[in-house]
Amino acid sequence: MKFNWDNIVFQMLGKLVDCVWVSILWVICCIPVFTIGASTTALYYTVHKSIRGDRGYTTRTFFGAFRDNFKAATLPYLIWLAVMIVLGCDAYITYQVLKTGSMKGAFFYFFLIMIAVAIMWSAFLFPYIARFENTVKQTLKNAFLLMVRHLPWALLLLVILIASALSIYIIPVLLVVIPAVASIVFDFILERLFRRYMSPEDLEREEENDMYAS
């Protein structure tokens, strides 16, 4: 039996190039700040459909998902951002109190946990938007419930996010590849969870798409 190793190498190089390119697109589209939600949603969708699913072109898929999910992702992102700002301010204030030796400063640890919960919530929120259509209220609620119901996986996603952020902080050039690589890991984990809540019709449609793509 003879293996076509060149094909495998080229496929891997192609995937790596796609990861770098979609990471760059994500960074560029995050620059206005208020577009971070739409950009992150587009990143996850592109990784799921184009990079892992081999369906469609990376650039076209990313901007198509960015455009289609802009409204659906922006308001939930702004709500999540407001929550993070409030928790961040509370954490900062209570940390200053903690440094004075006051017992009230112990609330700092409470707000630190709440920030971690909010980050885990976001780990489900934007992939959920990329894969399902719903109202803003239901989207926020469902993402939160998924996070609570699958807390061990949520904690793993939190660790991945922290490790990714630390890697980029230590080696900034990794910013051009880590976002896509982390999204691939997210997709591998979350799609197994999402499929548990998909209707038989949705699952059948997914299988048909995968069959036509292969």
PDB file of C-alpha atoms in Angstrom:
ATOM      1  CA  MET A   1       0.000   0.000   0.000  1.00  0.00           C
ATOM      2  CA  LYS A   2       1.362   3.372  -0.994  1.00  0.00           C
ATOM      3  CA  PHE A   3       0.333   6.534   0.867  1.00  0.00           C
ATOM      4  CA  ASN A   4       0.229   9.883  -0.834  1.00  0.00           C
ATOM      5  CA  TRP A   5       2.119  11.741   1.866  1.00  0.00           C
ATOM      6  CA  ASP A   6       2.357  14.880  -0.310  1.00  0.00           C
ATOM      7  CA  ASN A   7      -1.415  15.180  -0.241  1.00  0.00           C
ATOM      8  CA  ILE A   8      -1.503  14.950   3.544  1.00  0.00           C
ATOM      9  CA  VAL A   9       1.264  17.533   3.912  1.00  0.00           C
ATOM     10  CA  PHE A  10      -0.421  19.944   1.529  1.00  0.00           C
ATOM     11  CA  GLN A  11      -3.750  19.491   3.280  1.00  0.00           C
ATOM     12  CA  MET A  12      -2.179  20.264   6.647  1.00  0.00           C
ATOM     13  CA  LEU A  13      -0.383  23.300   5.226  1.00  0.00           C
ATOM     14  CA  GLY A  14      -3.648  24.451   3.691  1.00  0.00           C
ATOM     15  CA  LYS A  15      -5.427  24.155   7.038  1.00  0.00           C
ATOM     16  CA  LEU A  16      -2.621  26.080   8.735  1.00  0.00           C
ATOM     17  CA  VAL A  17      -2.846  28.880   6.169  1.00  0.00           C
ATOM     18  CA  ASP A  18      -6.623  28.994   6.653  1.00  0.00           C
ATOM     19  CA  CYS A  19      -6.134  29.211  10.433  1.00  0.00           C
ATOM     20  CA  VAL A  20      -3.696  32.101  10.081  1.00  0.00           C
ATOM     21  CA  TRP A  21      -5.908  33.932   7.591  1.00  0.00           C
ATOM     22  CA  VAL A  22      -9.160  33.580   9.544  1.00  0.00           C
ATOM     23  CA  SER A  23      -7.343  34.654  12.729  1.00  0.00           C
ATOM     24  CA  ILE A  24      -6.133  37.790  10.930  1.00  0.00           C
ATOM     25  CA  LEU A  25      -9.667  38.488   9.687  1.00  0.00           C
ATOM     26  CA  TRP A  26     -10.959  38.081  13.241  1.00  0.00           C
ATOM     27  CA  VAL A  27      -8.396  40.520  14.652  1.00  0.00           C
ATOM     28  CA  ILE A  28      -9.121  43.130  11.961  1.00  0.00           C
ATOM     29  CA  CYS A  29     -12.890  42.871  12.436  1.00  0.00           C
ATOM     30  CA  CYS A  30     -12.510  43.157  16.222  1.00  0.00           C
ATOM     31  CA  ILE A  31     -10.749  46.542  15.997  1.00  0.00           C
ATOM     32  CA  PRO A  32     -13.945  48.653  16.224  1.00  0.00           C
ATOM     33  CA  VAL A  33     -14.616  46.832  19.568  1.00  0.00           C
ATOM     34  CA  PHE A  34     -18.406  46.842  19.197  1.00  0.00           C
ATOM     35  CA  THR A  35     -17.967  44.295  16.372  1.00  0.00           C
ATOM     36  CA  ILE A  36     -16.157  41.750  18.568  1.00  0.00           C
ATOM     37  CA  GLY A  37     -19.336  39.710  19.041  1.00  0.00           C
ATOM     38  CA  ALA A  38     -20.057  39.464  15.303  1.00  0.00           C
ATOM     39  CA  SER A  39     -16.394  38.776  14.540  1.00  0.00           C
ATOM     40  CA  THR A  40     -16.158  35.991  17.127  1.00  0.00           C
ATOM     41  CA  THR A  41     -19.382  34.452  15.855  1.00  0.00           C
ATOM     42  CA  ALA A  42     -18.024  34.547  12.297  1.00  0.00           C
ATOM     43  CA  LEU A  43     -14.750  32.992  13.468  1.00  0.00           C
ATOM     44  CA  TYR A  44     -16.523  30.037  15.057  1.00  0.00           C
ATOM     45  CA  TYR A  45     -18.844  29.550  12.083  1.00  0.00           C
ATOM     46  CA  THR A  46     -15.944  29.646   9.609  1.00  0.00           C
ATOM     47  CA  VAL A  47     -13.941  27.150  11.639  1.00  0.00           C
ATOM     48  CA  HIS A  48     -16.963  24.852  11.853  1.00  0.00           C
ATOM     49  CA  LYS A  49     -18.040  25.064   8.235  1.00  0.00           C
ATOM     50  CA  SER A  50     -14.906  25.809   6.231  1.00  0.00           C
ATOM     51  CA  ILE A  51     -11.860  24.644   8.183  1.00  0.00           C
ATOM     52  CA  ARG A  52     -13.268  21.568   9.944  1.00  0.00           C
ATOM     53  CA  GLY A  53     -16.166  20.902   7.577  1.00  0.00           C
ATOM     54  CA  ASP A  54     -14.350  21.633   4.284  1.00  0.00           C
ATOM     55  CA  ARG A  55     -17.365  23.527   2.959  1.00  0.00           C
ATOM     56  CA  GLY A  56     -16.944  26.893   1.264  1.00  0.00           C
ATOM     57  CA  TYR A  57     -14.093  29.372   0.992  1.00  0.00           C
ATOM     58  CA  THR A  58     -12.646  30.802   4.201  1.00  0.00           C
ATOM     59  CA  THR A  59     -12.871  34.511   3.330  1.00  0.00           C
ATOM     60  CA  ARG A  60     -16.334  34.317   1.800  1.00  0.00           C
ATOM     61  CA  THR A  61     -17.627  32.191   4.676  1.00  0.00           C
ATOM     62  CA  PHE A  62     -16.213  34.548   7.318  1.00  0.00           C
ATOM     63  CA  PHE A  63     -17.649  37.742   5.872  1.00  0.00           C
ATOM     64  CA  GLY A  64     -20.935  36.048   5.037  1.00  0.00           C
ATOM     65  CA  ALA A  65     -21.278  34.895   8.657  1.00  0.00           C
ATOM     66  CA  PHE A  66     -20.152  38.312   9.916  1.00  0.00           C
ATOM     67  CA  ARG A  67     -22.836  40.043   7.858  1.00  0.00           C
ATOM     68  CA  ASP A  68     -25.614  37.542   8.562  1.00  0.00           C
ATOM     69  CA  ASN A  69     -24.988  37.425  12.326  1.00  0.00           C
ATOM     70  CA  PHE A  70     -24.110  41.073  12.914  1.00  0.00           C
ATOM     71  CA  LYS A  71     -27.446  42.039  14.443  1.00  0.00           C
ATOM     72  CA  ALA A  72     -27.912  38.733  16.236  1.00  0.00           C
ATOM     73  CA  ALA A  73     -24.446  38.902  17.818  1.00  0.00           C
ATOM     74  CA  THR A  74     -23.920  42.607  18.522  1.00  0.00           C
ATOM     75  CA  LEU A  75     -26.662  43.229  21.091  1.00  0.00           C
ATOM     76  CA  PRO A  76     -25.887  40.074  23.136  1.00  0.00           C
ATOM     77  CA  TYR A  77     -22.204  41.042  23.008  1.00  0.00           C
ATOM     78  CA  LEU A  78     -22.932  44.575  24.256  1.00  0.00           C
ATOM     79  CA  ILE A  79     -25.065  43.160  27.077  1.00  0.00           C
ATOM     80  CA  TRP A  80     -22.282  40.730  27.991  1.00  0.00           C
ATOM     81  CA  LEU A  81     -19.713  43.539  27.783  1.00  0.00           C
ATOM     82  CA  ALA A  82     -21.798  45.709  30.128  1.00  0.00           C
ATOM     83  CA  VAL A  83     -21.926  42.834  32.620  1.00  0.00           C
ATOM     84  CA  MET A  84     -18.151  42.418  32.374  1.00  0.00           C
ATOM     85  CA  ILE A  85     -17.542  46.148  32.903  1.00  0.00           C
ATOM     86  CA  VAL A  86     -19.752  46.215  35.997  1.00  0.00           C
ATOM     87  CA  LEU A  87     -18.087  43.101  37.422  1.00  0.00           C
ATOM     88  CA  GLY A  88     -14.644  44.452  36.564  1.00  0.00           C
ATOM     89  CA  CYS A  89     -15.319  47.752  38.342  1.00  0.00           C
ATOM     90  CA  ASP A  90     -16.708  45.921  41.377  1.00  0.00           C
ATOM     91  CA  ALA A  91     -13.676  43.640  41.444  1.00  0.00           C
ATOM     92  CA  TYR A  92     -11.306  46.610  41.250  1.00  0.00           C
ATOM     93  CA  ILE A  93     -13.078  48.496  44.044  1.00  0.00           C
ATOM     94  CA  THR A  94     -13.250  45.486  46.356  1.00  0.00           C
ATOM     95  CA  TYR A  95      -9.584  44.699  45.632  1.00  0.00           C
ATOM     96  CA  GLN A  96      -8.618  48.175  46.806  1.00  0.00           C
ATOM     97  CA  VAL A  97     -10.688  47.575  49.945  1.00  0.00           C
ATOM     98  CA  LEU A  98      -9.006  44.171  50.383  1.00  0.00           C
ATOM     99  CA  LYS A  99      -5.585  45.832  50.367  1.00  0.00           C
ATOM    100  CA  THR A 100      -6.623  47.969  53.342  1.00  0.00           C
ATOM    101  CA  GLY A 101      -7.199  44.802  55.374  1.00  0.00           C
ATOM    102  CA  SER A 102     -10.965  45.257  55.638  1.00  0.00           C
ATOM    103  CA  MET A 103     -13.101  42.109  55.725  1.00  0.00           C
ATOM    104  CA  LYS A 104     -15.388  43.687  53.126  1.00  0.00           C
ATOM    105  CA  GLY A 105     -12.547  43.243  50.658  1.00  0.00           C
ATOM    106  CA  ALA A 106     -13.343  39.504  50.624  1.00  0.00           C
ATOM    107  CA  PHE A 107     -16.080  40.346  48.111  1.00  0.00           C
ATOM    108  CA  PHE A 108     -13.226  40.668  45.608  1.00  0.00           C
ATOM    109  CA  TYR A 109     -13.098  36.873  45.346  1.00  0.00           C
ATOM    110  CA  PHE A 110     -16.842  36.723  44.754  1.00  0.00           C
ATOM    111  CA  PHE A 111     -16.592  39.150  41.845  1.00  0.00           C
ATOM    112  CA  LEU A 112     -13.579  37.255  40.510  1.00  0.00           C
ATOM    113  CA  ILE A 113     -15.699  34.106  40.379  1.00  0.00           C
ATOM    114  CA  MET A 114     -18.511  36.037  38.693  1.00  0.00           C
ATOM    115  CA  ILE A 115     -16.075  37.266  36.032  1.00  0.00           C
ATOM    116  CA  ALA A 116     -15.011  33.672  35.406  1.00  0.00           C
ATOM    117  CA  VAL A 117     -18.679  32.666  35.076  1.00  0.00           C
ATOM    118  CA  ALA A 118     -19.285  35.510  32.606  1.00  0.00           C
ATOM    119  CA  ILE A 119     -16.315  34.397  30.508  1.00  0.00           C
ATOM    120  CA  MET A 120     -17.596  30.809  30.468  1.00  0.00           C
ATOM    121  CA  TRP A 121     -20.991  32.174  29.447  1.00  0.00           C
ATOM    122  CA  SER A 122     -19.388  33.917  26.464  1.00  0.00           C
ATOM    123  CA  ALA A 123     -17.649  30.654  25.502  1.00  0.00           C
ATOM    124  CA  PHE A 124     -21.111  29.226  24.806  1.00  0.00           C
ATOM    125  CA  LEU A 125     -22.808  32.447  23.690  1.00  0.00           C
ATOM    126  CA  PHE A 126     -21.086  33.227  20.384  1.00  0.00           C
ATOM    127  CA  PRO A 127     -20.861  29.630  19.136  1.00  0.00           C
ATOM    128  CA  TYR A 128     -24.573  29.302  19.988  1.00  0.00           C
ATOM    129  CA  ILE A 129     -25.348  32.387  17.874  1.00  0.00           C
ATOM    130  CA  ALA A 130     -23.272  30.942  15.037  1.00  0.00           C
ATOM    131  CA  ARG A 131     -25.257  27.707  15.031  1.00  0.00           C
ATOM    132  CA  PHE A 132     -28.812  28.624  16.086  1.00  0.00           C
ATOM    133  CA  GLU A 133     -31.355  31.356  15.402  1.00  0.00           C
ATOM    134  CA  ASN A 134     -33.276  32.775  18.351  1.00  0.00           C
ATOM    135  CA  THR A 135     -34.358  35.977  20.077  1.00  0.00           C
ATOM    136  CA  VAL A 136     -31.735  37.923  22.019  1.00  0.00           C
ATOM    137  CA  LYS A 137     -33.348  37.046  25.339  1.00  0.00           C
ATOM    138  CA  GLN A 138     -33.603  33.338  24.492  1.00  0.00           C
ATOM    139  CA  THR A 139     -30.071  33.288  23.118  1.00  0.00           C
ATOM    140  CA  LEU A 140     -28.621  34.755  26.311  1.00  0.00           C
ATOM    141  CA  LYS A 141     -30.722  32.399  28.429  1.00  0.00           C
ATOM    142  CA  ASN A 142     -29.962  29.244  26.444  1.00  0.00           C
ATOM    143  CA  ALA A 143     -26.235  29.932  26.352  1.00  0.00           C
ATOM    144  CA  PHE A 144     -26.227  30.441  30.108  1.00  0.00           C
ATOM    145  CA  LEU A 145     -28.233  27.265  30.734  1.00  0.00           C
ATOM    146  CA  LEU A 146     -25.893  25.279  28.494  1.00  0.00           C
ATOM    147  CA  MET A 147     -22.948  26.631  30.451  1.00  0.00           C
ATOM    148  CA  VAL A 148     -24.530  25.624  33.777  1.00  0.00           C
ATOM    149  CA  ARG A 149     -25.669  22.212  32.557  1.00  0.00           C
ATOM    150  CA  HIS A 150     -22.243  21.400  31.126  1.00  0.00           C
ATOM    151  CA  LEU A 151     -20.157  23.104  33.798  1.00  0.00           C
ATOM    152  CA  PRO A 152     -17.167  20.696  33.597  1.00  0.00           C
ATOM    153  CA  TRP A 153     -16.852  21.427  29.874  1.00  0.00           C
ATOM    154  CA  ALA A 154     -17.343  25.131  30.569  1.00  0.00           C
ATOM    155  CA  LEU A 155     -14.433  25.039  33.002  1.00  0.00           C
ATOM    156  CA  LEU A 156     -12.292  23.340  30.360  1.00  0.00           C
ATOM    157  CA  LEU A 157     -13.210  26.053  27.844  1.00  0.00           C
ATOM    158  CA  LEU A 158     -12.269  28.666  30.434  1.00  0.00           C
ATOM    159  CA  VAL A 159      -8.861  27.027  30.865  1.00  0.00           C
ATOM    160  CA  ILE A 160      -8.398  27.009  27.077  1.00  0.00           C
ATOM    161  CA  LEU A 161      -9.271  30.710  26.879  1.00  0.00           C
ATOM    162  CA  ILE A 162      -6.871  31.601  29.694  1.00  0.00           C
ATOM    163  CA  ALA A 163      -4.096  29.481  28.162  1.00  0.00           C
ATOM    164  CA  SER A 164      -4.700  31.101  24.770  1.00  0.00           C
ATOM    165  CA  ALA A 165      -4.588  34.604  26.242  1.00  0.00           C
ATOM    166  CA  LEU A 166      -1.397  33.839  28.179  1.00  0.00           C
ATOM    167  CA  SER A 167       0.223  32.340  25.081  1.00  0.00           C
ATOM    168  CA  ILE A 168      -0.529  35.468  23.062  1.00  0.00           C
ATOM    169  CA  TYR A 169       0.676  37.690  25.922  1.00  0.00           C
ATOM    170  CA  ILE A 170       3.972  35.809  26.114  1.00  0.00           C
ATOM    171  CA  ILE A 171       4.409  35.394  22.339  1.00  0.00           C
ATOM    172  CA  PRO A 172       2.341  38.133  20.631  1.00  0.00           C
ATOM    173  CA  VAL A 173       2.894  36.740  17.123  1.00  0.00           C
ATOM    174  CA  LEU A 174       0.674  33.781  18.082  1.00  0.00           C
ATOM    175  CA  LEU A 175      -2.269  36.166  17.714  1.00  0.00           C
ATOM    176  CA  VAL A 176      -2.307  35.219  14.029  1.00  0.00           C
ATOM    177  CA  VAL A 177      -3.006  31.570  14.726  1.00  0.00           C
ATOM    178  CA  ILE A 178      -4.276  31.017  18.296  1.00  0.00           C
ATOM    179  CA  PRO A 179      -7.833  32.380  17.712  1.00  0.00           C
ATOM    180  CA  ALA A 180      -8.531  29.816  14.988  1.00  0.00           C
ATOM    181  CA  VAL A 181      -6.787  26.958  16.799  1.00  0.00           C
ATOM    182  CA  ALA A 182      -8.746  27.677  19.991  1.00  0.00           C
ATOM    183  CA  SER A 183     -11.955  27.826  17.942  1.00  0.00           C
ATOM    184  CA  ILE A 184     -11.181  24.423  16.435  1.00  0.00           C
ATOM    185  CA  VAL A 185     -10.914  22.971  19.953  1.00  0.00           C
ATOM    186  CA  PHE A 186     -14.126  24.788  20.931  1.00  0.00           C
ATOM    187  CA  ASP A 187     -15.898  23.415  17.869  1.00  0.00           C
ATOM    188  CA  PHE A 188     -14.770  19.873  18.646  1.00  0.00           C
ATOM    189  CA  ILE A 189     -16.199  20.150  22.179  1.00  0.00           C
ATOM    190  CA  LEU A 190     -19.299  22.271  21.633  1.00  0.00           C
ATOM    191  CA  GLU A 191     -20.636  20.523  18.548  1.00  0.00           C
ATOM    192  CA  ARG A 192     -20.916  17.297  20.542  1.00  0.00           C
ATOM    193  CA  LEU A 193     -22.995  19.198  23.103  1.00  0.00           C
ATOM    194  CA  PHE A 194     -25.063  21.171  20.582  1.00  0.00           C
ATOM    195  CA  ARG A 195     -26.084  18.037  18.698  1.00  0.00           C
ATOM    196  CA  ARG A 196     -27.823  16.749  21.837  1.00  0.00           C
ATOM    197  CA  TYR A 197     -30.323  19.594  21.542  1.00  0.00           C
ATOM    198  CA  MET A 198     -30.839  19.555  17.772  1.00  0.00           C
ATOM    199  CA  SER A 199     -34.019  18.171  16.272  1.00  0.00           C
ATOM    200  CA  PRO A 200     -33.892  15.023  14.104  1.00  0.00           C
ATOM    201  CA  GLU A 201     -34.557  17.244  11.069  1.00  0.00           C
ATOM    202  CA  ASP A 202     -31.591  19.474  11.915  1.00  0.00           C
ATOM    203  CA  LEU A 203     -29.336  16.464  12.439  1.00  0.00           C
ATOM    204  CA  GLU A 204     -30.420  14.972   9.124  1.00  0.00           C
ATOM    205  CA  ARG A 205     -29.713  18.266   7.374  1.00  0.00           C
ATOM    206  CA  GLU A 206     -26.248  18.389   8.959  1.00  0.00           C
ATOM    207  CA  GLU A 207     -25.490  14.864   7.774  1.00  0.00           C
ATOM    208  CA  GLU A 208     -26.623  15.712   4.245  1.00  0.00           C
ATOM    209  CA  ASN A 209     -24.367  18.767   4.185  1.00  0.00           C
ATOM    210  CA  ASP A 210     -21.415  16.694   5.393  1.00  0.00           C
ATOM    211  CA  MET A 211     -22.142  14.044   2.755  1.00  0.00           C
ATOM    212  CA  TYR A 212     -22.263  16.585  -0.080  1.00  0.00           C
ATOM    213  CA  ALA A 213     -19.058  18.219   1.180  1.00  0.00           C
ATOM    214  CA  SER A 214     -17.112  14.951   1.274  1.00  0.00           C
TER     215      SER A 214
END
